[in-house]
CSV table of C-alpha atoms and ligand atoms in Angstrom, one decimal:
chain,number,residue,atom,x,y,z
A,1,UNK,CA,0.0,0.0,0.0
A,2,UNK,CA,1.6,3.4,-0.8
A,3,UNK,CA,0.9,5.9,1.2
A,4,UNK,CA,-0.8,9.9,-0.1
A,5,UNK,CA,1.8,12.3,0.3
A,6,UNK,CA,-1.5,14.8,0.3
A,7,UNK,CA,-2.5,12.7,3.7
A,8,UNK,CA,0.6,12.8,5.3
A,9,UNK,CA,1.0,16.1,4.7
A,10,UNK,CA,-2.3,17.2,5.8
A,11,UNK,CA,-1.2,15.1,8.9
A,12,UNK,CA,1.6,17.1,9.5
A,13,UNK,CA,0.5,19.6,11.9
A,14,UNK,CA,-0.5,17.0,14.5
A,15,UNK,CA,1.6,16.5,17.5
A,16,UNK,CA,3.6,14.0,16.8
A,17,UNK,CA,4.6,11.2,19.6
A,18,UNK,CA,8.0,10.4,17.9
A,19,UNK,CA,11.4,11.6,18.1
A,20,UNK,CA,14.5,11.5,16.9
A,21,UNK,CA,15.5,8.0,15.5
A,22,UNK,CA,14.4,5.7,18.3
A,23,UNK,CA,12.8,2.8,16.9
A,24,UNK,CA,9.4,2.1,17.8
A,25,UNK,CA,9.1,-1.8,19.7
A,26,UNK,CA,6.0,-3.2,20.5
A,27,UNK,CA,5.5,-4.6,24.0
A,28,UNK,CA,6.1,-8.4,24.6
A,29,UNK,CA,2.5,-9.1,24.7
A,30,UNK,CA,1.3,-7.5,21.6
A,31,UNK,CA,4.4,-9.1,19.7
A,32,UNK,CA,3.2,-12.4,20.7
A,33,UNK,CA,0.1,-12.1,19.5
A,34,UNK,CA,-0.3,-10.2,16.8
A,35,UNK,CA,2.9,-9.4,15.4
A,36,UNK,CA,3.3,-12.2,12.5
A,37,UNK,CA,-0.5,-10.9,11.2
A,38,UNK,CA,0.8,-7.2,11.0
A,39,UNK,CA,4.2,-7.4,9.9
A,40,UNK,CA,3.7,-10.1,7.4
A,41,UNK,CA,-0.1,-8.5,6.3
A,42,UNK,CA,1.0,-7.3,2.6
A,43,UNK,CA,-1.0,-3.9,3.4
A,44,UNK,CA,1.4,-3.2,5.9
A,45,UNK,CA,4.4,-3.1,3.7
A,46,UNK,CA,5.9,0.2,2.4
A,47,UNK,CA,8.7,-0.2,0.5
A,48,UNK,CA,11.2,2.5,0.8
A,49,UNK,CA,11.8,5.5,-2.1
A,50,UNK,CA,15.8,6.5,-3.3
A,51,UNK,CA,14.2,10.2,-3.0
A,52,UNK,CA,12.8,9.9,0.4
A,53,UNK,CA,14.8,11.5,2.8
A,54,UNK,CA,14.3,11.8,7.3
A,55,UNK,CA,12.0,14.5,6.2
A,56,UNK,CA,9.5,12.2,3.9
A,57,UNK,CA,9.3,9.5,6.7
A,58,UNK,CA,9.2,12.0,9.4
A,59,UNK,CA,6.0,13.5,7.7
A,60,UNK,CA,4.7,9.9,7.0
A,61,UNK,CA,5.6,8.4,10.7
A,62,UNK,CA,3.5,11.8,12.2
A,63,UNK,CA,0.7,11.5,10.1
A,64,UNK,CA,0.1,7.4,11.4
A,65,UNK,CA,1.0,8.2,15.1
A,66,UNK,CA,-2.3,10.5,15.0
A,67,UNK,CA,-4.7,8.0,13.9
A,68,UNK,CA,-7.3,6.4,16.5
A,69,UNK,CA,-5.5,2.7,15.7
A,70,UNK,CA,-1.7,3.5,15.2
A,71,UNK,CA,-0.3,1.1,12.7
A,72,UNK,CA,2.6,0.0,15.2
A,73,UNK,CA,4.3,-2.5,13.1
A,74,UNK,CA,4.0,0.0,10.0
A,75,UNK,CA,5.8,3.0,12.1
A,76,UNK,CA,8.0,0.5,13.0
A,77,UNK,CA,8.9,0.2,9.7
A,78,UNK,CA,9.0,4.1,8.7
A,79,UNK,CA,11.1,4.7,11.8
A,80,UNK,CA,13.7,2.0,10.5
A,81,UNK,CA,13.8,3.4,7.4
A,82,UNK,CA,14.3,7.4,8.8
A,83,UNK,CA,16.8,5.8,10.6
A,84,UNK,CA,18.8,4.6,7.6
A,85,UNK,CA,17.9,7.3,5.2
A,86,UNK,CA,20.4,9.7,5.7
A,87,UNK,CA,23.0,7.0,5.7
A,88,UNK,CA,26.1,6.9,3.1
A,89,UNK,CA,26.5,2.8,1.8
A,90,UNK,CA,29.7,2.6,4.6
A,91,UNK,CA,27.3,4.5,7.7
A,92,UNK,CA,24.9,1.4,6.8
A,93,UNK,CA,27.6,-1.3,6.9
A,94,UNK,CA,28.3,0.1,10.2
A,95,UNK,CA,24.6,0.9,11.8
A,96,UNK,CA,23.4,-2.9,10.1
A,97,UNK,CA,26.7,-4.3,11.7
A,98,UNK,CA,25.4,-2.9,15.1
A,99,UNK,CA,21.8,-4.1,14.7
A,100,UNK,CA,22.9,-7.4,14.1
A,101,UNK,CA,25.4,-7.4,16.9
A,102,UNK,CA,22.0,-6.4,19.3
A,103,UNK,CA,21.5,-9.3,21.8
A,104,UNK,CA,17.6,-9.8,20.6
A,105,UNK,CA,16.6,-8.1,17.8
A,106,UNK,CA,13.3,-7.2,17.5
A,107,UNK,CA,12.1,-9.2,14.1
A,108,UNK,CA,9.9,-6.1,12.8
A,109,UNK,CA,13.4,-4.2,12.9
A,110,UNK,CA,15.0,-7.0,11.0
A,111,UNK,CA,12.5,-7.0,8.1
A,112,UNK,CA,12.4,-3.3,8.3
A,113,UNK,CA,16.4,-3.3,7.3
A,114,UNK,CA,16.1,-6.2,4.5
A,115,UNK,CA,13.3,-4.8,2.7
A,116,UNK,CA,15.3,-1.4,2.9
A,117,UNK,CA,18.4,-3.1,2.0
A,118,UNK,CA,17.0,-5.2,-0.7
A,119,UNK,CA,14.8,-2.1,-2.6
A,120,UNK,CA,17.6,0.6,-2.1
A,121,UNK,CA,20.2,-2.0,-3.3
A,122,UNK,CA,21.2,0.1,-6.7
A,123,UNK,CA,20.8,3.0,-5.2
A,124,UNK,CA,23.7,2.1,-2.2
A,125,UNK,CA,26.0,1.1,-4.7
A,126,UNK,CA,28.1,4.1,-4.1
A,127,UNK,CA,31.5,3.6,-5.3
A,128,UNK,CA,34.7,4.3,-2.4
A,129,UNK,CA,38.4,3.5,-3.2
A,130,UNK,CA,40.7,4.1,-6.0
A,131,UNK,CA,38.5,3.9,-8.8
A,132,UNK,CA,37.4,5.2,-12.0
A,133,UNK,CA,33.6,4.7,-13.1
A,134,UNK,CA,33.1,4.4,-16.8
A,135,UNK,CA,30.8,6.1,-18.3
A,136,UNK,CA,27.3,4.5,-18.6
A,137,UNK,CA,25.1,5.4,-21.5
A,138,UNK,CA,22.1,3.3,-21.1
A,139,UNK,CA,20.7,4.2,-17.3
A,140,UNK,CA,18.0,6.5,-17.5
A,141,UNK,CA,19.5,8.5,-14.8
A,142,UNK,CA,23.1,8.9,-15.2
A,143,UNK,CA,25.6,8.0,-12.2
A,144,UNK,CA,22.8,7.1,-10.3
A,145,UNK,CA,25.4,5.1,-7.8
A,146,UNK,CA,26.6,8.8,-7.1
A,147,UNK,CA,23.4,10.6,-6.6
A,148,UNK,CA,19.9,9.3,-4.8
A,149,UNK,CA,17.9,12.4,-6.4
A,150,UNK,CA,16.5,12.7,-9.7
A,151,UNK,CA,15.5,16.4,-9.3
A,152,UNK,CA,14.4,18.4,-12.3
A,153,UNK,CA,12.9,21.6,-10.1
A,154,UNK,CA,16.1,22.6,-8.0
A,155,UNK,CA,19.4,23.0,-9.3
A,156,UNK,CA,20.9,22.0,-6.6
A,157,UNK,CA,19.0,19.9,-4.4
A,158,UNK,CA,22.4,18.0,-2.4
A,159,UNK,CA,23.2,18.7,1.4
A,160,UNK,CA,26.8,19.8,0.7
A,161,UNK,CA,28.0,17.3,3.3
A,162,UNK,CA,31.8,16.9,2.7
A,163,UNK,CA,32.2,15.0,6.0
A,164,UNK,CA,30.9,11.8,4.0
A,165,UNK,CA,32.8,12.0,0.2
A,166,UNK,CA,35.4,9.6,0.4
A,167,UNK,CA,38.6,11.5,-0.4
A,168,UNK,CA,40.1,8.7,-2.4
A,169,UNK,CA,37.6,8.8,-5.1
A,170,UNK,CA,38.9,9.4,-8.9
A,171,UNK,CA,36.5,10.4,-11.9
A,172,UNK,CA,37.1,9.6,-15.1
A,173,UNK,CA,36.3,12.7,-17.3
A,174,UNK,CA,36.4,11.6,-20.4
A,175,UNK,CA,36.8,8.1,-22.1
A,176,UNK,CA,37.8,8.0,-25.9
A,177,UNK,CA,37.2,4.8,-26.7
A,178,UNK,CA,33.0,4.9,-25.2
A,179,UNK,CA,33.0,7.9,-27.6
A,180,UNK,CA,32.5,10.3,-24.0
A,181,UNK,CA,34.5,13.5,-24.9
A,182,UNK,CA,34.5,17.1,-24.1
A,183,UNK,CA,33.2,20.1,-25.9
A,184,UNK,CA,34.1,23.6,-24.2
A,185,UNK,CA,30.1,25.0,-23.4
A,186,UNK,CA,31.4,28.6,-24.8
A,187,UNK,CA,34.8,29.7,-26.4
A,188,UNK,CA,35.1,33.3,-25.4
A,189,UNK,CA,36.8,34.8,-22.5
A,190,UNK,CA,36.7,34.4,-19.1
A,191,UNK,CA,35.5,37.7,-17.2
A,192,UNK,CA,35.1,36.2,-13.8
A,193,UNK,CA,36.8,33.4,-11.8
A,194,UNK,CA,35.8,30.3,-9.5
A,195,UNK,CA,36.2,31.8,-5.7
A,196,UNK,CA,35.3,34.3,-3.1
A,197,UNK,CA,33.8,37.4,-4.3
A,198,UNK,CA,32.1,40.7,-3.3
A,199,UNK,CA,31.9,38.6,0.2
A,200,UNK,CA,30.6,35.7,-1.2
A,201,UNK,CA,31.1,32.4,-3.5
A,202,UNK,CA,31.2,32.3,-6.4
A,203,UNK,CA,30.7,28.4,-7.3
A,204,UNK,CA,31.3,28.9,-11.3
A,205,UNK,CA,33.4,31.0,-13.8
A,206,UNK,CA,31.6,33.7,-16.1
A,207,UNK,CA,32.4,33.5,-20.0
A,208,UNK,CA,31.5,36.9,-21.7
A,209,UNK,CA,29.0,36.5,-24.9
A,210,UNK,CA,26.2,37.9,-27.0
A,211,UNK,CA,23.2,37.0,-26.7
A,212,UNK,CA,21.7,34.3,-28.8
A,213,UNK,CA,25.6,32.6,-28.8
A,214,UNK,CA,25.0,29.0,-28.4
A,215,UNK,CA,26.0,27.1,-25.1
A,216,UNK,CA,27.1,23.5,-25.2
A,217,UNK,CA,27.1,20.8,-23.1
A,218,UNK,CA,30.4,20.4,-22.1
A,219,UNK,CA,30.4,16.0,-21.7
A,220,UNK,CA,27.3,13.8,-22.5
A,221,UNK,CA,24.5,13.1,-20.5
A,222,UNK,CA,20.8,13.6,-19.2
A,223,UNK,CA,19.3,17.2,-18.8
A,224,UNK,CA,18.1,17.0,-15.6
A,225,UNK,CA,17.3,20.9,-14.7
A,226,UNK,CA,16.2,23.4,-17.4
A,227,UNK,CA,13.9,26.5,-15.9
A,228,UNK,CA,13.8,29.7,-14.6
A,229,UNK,CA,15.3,29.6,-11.3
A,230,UNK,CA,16.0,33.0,-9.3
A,231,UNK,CA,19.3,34.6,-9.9
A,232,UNK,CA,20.6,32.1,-12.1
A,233,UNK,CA,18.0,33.3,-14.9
A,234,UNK,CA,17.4,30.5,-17.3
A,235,UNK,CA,19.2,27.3,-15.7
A,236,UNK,CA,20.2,23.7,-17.2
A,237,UNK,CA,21.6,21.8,-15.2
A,238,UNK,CA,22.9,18.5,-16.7
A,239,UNK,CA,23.9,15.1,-14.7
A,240,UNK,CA,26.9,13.1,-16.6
A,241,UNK,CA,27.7,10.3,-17.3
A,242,UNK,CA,31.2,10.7,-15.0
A,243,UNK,CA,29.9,11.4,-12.4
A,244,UNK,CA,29.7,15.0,-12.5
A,245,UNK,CA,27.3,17.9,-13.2
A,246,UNK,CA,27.5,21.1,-15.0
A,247,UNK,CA,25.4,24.0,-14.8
A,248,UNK,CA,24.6,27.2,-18.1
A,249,UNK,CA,22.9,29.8,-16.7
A,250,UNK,CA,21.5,33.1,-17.7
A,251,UNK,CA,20.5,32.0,-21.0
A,252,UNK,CA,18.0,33.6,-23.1
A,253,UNK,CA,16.8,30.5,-24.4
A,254,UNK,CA,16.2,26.9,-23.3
A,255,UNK,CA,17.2,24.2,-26.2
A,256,UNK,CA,16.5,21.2,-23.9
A,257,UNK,CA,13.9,19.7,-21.6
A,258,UNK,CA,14.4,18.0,-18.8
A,259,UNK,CA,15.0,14.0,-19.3
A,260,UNK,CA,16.7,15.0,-22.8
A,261,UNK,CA,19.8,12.7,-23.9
A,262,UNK,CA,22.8,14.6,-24.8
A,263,UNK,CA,26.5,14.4,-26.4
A,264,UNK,CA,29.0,16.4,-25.7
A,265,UNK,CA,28.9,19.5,-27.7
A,266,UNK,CA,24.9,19.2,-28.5
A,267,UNK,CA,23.5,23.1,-28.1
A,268,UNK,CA,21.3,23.2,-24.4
A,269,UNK,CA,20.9,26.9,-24.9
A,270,UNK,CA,21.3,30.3,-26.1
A,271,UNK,CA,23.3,32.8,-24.3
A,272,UNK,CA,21.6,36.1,-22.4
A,273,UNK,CA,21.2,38.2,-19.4
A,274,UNK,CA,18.2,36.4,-17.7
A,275,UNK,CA,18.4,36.6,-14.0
A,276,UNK,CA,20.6,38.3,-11.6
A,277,UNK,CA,23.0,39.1,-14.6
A,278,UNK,CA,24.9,42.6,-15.7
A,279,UNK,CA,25.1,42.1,-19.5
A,280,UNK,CA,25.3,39.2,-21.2
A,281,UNK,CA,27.7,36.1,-20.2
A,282,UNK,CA,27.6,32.8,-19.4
A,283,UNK,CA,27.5,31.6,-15.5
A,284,UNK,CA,29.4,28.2,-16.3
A,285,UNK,CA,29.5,25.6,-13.0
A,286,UNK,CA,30.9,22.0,-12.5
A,287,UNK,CA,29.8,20.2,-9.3
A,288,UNK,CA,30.0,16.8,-7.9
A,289,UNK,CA,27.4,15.8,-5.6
A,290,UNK,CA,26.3,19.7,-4.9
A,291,UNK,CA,29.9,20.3,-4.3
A,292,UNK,CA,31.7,22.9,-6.4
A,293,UNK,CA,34.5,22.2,-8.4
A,294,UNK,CA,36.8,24.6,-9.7
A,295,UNK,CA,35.9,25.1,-13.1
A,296,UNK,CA,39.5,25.8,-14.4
A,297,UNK,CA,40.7,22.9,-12.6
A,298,UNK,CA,39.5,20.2,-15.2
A,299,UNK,CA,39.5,22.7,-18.0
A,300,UNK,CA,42.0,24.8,-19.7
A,301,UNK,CA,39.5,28.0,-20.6
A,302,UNK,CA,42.6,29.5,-22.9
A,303,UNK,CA,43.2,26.4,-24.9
A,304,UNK,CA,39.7,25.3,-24.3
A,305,UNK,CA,40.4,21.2,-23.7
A,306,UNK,CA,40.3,19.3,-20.6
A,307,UNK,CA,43.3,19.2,-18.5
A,308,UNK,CA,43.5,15.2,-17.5
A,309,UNK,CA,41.3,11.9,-18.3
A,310,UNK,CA,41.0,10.7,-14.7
A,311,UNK,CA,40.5,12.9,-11.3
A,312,UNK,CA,41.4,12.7,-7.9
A,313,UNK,CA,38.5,14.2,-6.0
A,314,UNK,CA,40.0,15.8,-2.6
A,315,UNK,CA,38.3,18.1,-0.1
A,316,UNK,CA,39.2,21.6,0.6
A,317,UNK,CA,37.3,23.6,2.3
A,318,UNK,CA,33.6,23.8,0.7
A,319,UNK,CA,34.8,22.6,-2.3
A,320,UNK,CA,36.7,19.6,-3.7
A,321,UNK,CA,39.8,20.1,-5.2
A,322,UNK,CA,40.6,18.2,-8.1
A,323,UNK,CA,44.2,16.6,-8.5
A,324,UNK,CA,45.0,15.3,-12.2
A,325,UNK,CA,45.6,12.0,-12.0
A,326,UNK,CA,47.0,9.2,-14.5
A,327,UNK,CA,45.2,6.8,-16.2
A,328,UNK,CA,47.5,4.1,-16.0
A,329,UNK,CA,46.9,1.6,-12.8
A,330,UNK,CA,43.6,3.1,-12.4
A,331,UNK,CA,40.8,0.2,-12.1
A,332,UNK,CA,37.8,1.0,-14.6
A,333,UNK,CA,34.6,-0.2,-12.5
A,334,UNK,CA,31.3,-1.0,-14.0
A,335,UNK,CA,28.5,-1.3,-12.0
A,336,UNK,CA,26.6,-4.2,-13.3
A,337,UNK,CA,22.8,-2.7,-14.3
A,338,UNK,CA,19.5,-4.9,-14.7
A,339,UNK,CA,19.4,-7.6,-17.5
A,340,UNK,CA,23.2,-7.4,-18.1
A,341,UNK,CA,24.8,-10.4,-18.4
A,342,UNK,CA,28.9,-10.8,-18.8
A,343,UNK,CA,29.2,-11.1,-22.7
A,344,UNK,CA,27.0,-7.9,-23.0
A,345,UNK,CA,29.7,-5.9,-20.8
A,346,UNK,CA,32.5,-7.7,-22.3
A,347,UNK,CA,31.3,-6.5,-26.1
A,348,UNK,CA,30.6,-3.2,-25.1
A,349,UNK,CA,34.1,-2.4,-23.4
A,350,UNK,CA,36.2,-3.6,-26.2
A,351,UNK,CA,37.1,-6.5,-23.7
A,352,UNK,CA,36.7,-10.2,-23.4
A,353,UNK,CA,34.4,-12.3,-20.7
A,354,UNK,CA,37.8,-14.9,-19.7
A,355,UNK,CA,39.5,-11.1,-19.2
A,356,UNK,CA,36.4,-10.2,-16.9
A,357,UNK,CA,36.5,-13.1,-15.1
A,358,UNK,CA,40.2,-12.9,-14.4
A,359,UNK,CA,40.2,-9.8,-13.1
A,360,UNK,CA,37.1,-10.0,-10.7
A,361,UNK,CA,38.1,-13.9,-10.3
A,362,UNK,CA,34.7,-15.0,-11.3
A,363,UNK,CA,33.4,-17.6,-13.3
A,364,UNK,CA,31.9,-17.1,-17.0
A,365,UNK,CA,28.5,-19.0,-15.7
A,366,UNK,CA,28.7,-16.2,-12.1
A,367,UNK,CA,25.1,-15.1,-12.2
A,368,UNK,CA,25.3,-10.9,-12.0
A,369,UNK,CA,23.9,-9.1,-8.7
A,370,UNK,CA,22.4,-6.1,-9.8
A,371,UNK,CA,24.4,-2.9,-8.1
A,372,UNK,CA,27.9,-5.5,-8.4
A,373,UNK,CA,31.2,-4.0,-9.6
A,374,UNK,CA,33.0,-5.1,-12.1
A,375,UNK,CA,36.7,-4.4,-12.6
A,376,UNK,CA,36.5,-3.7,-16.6
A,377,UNK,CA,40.1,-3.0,-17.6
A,378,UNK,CA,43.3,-1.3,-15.3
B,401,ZN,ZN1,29.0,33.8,-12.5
């Protein structure tokens, strides 16, 4: 049963009886009774959403505690899932570690975790370690092991919580033999840098041009943001396939929609003055997870090409710093999608299924886990 937003948020105002994270037990004698009709009843079940956040179950937990017969077992399961929401794939290694390590367990809280685990499965594969991900052309979403949100209203919808990137975490840019390249999104020069300004940052680099100049998408990728939004005028924001995302604003007008597929190069807009703008330029941002990158960093604006293949991702400060980083010895990870199957990888990196195996010391017969990386190539 999937529960109304419009109800729970009609809820909302009601008092609400739980806080924080605790997790919601039932007392011995209803557990005896009536737990295995509640928690196994198929109408209590809720699977968890990859865009549900504390704040979604929080609404959804206060809108049940109100009602004249609580749904305990369903709370139960909300709570567990609040719990875990705002967990990185390593904090849920640890926090399932600790449930497990509990003395007894409450069996609600156990089914709670797996269904959590088992639904949000592609969703946790977030990469960590020394790795380069290749590009992935087919998933509707790109880098969806990077990012849980598929937002197409805010440009940038990420908590900017460095505490949790994993330093150690490389990028590759740009891969020439998946066709993934770069196209600079405007050739003209640079009037303003990446940095602190006027007493604030500024998280992108301005590129003077005329109106009507066309902007380009500087990799491939899905448009995930293109609307007026505030100062930035006429936004697009567009997720890539590496991993990163780049914003255009101020344009004058939109040549994509959101959900459009895109190559590098392909035209997502004509230059302006919309928004909080003084003459016509282009507001040009590169982000990882919400977190700005120095544009100039990956890009040489003079020569207009992209400094380095592969990226170390560091942090510094509110931003990451990037390091350039070599190619060589860097493991190429693919992480295995739905209906993939080994030959299907092996064809479409140029490699072999006995080379797969090898490297990830598998067998050709291995069945595929969905959300599984595969070491492609070093
Ligand atoms: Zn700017």
């Amino acid at each position: 049963m999937r529960f109304s937003f419009t109800i729970s948020v009609f809820l909302l105002s009601f008092l609400s009886i739980s806080k924080g994270y605790a997790i919601h037990t039932e007392p011995e004698s209803v557990r005896d009774t009536a737990t295995a009709v509640v928690v196994y009843n198929a109408d209590a079940r809720f699977l968890p959403q990859a865009n549900y956040g504390v704040k979604e179950y929080t609404r959804m937990i206060d809108s049940l505690v109100v009602l004249d017969t609580v749904p305990v077992s369903l709370v139960n399961q909300l709570s567990v899932y609040r719990m875990l929401a705002d967990k990185n794939a390593g904090e849920l290694e640890l926090v399932i570690d600790s449930i497990f390590d509990m003395e007894n367990v409450p069996q609600p809280v156990l089914n709670a975790v797996n269904i959590y685990m088992t639904t949000m499965e592609d969703a946790l594969a977030q990469p960590t370690g020394l790795y380069a991900y290749v590009p992935e052309s087919t998933a509707p979403h790109p880098s969806d092991y990077f990012y849980k949100d598929w937002n197409t209203e805010v440009p940038n919808p990420y908590r900017n919580n460095l505490s949790k990137f994993d330093s150690t975490l490389k990028l590759m840019l740009v891969d020439s033999a998946q066709n993934c390249g770069y196209y600079p999104p405007f050739e003209g020069v640079v009037t303003s840098h990446f940095g602190w300004r006027y007493g604030r940052n500024h998280n992108g680099i301005d590129i003077d041009l005329e109106v009507w100049d066309p902007v380009h998408s500087a990799f491939a990728g899905v448009v995930r943001v293109a609307k007026y939004y505030q100062g930035f005028g006429r936004v697009v924001v567009v997720r890539h396939y590496n991993g990163l995302e780049t914003l255009y604003a101020h344009l004058h007008r939109f040549k994509v929609r959101p959900g459009d597929i895109i190559e590098a190069g392909d035209v997502v807009g004509l230059g302006g003055s919309s928004g909080h703008s003084t003459g016509s330029h282009l507001h040009f941002e590169v982000r990882f997870q919400g977190v700005p990158i120095k544009p100039s960093s990956l890009i040489d604006f003079k020569s207009n090409k992209i400094r380095t293949n592969v990226v170390a991702l560091q942090k510094s400060g509110a931003f990451l710093a990037v390091a350039a980083d070599n190619e060589t010895g860097v493991k190429k990870v693919y992480v295995v999608k739905q209906g993939d199957y080994l030959y299907k990888i092996a064809e479409k990196f140029g490699t072999s299924v006995d080379k797969i195996c090898t490297l990830n010391n598998i067998q050709s017969k291995s069945s595929l886990v969905t959300g599984q990386k595969l070491i492609i190539g070093t």
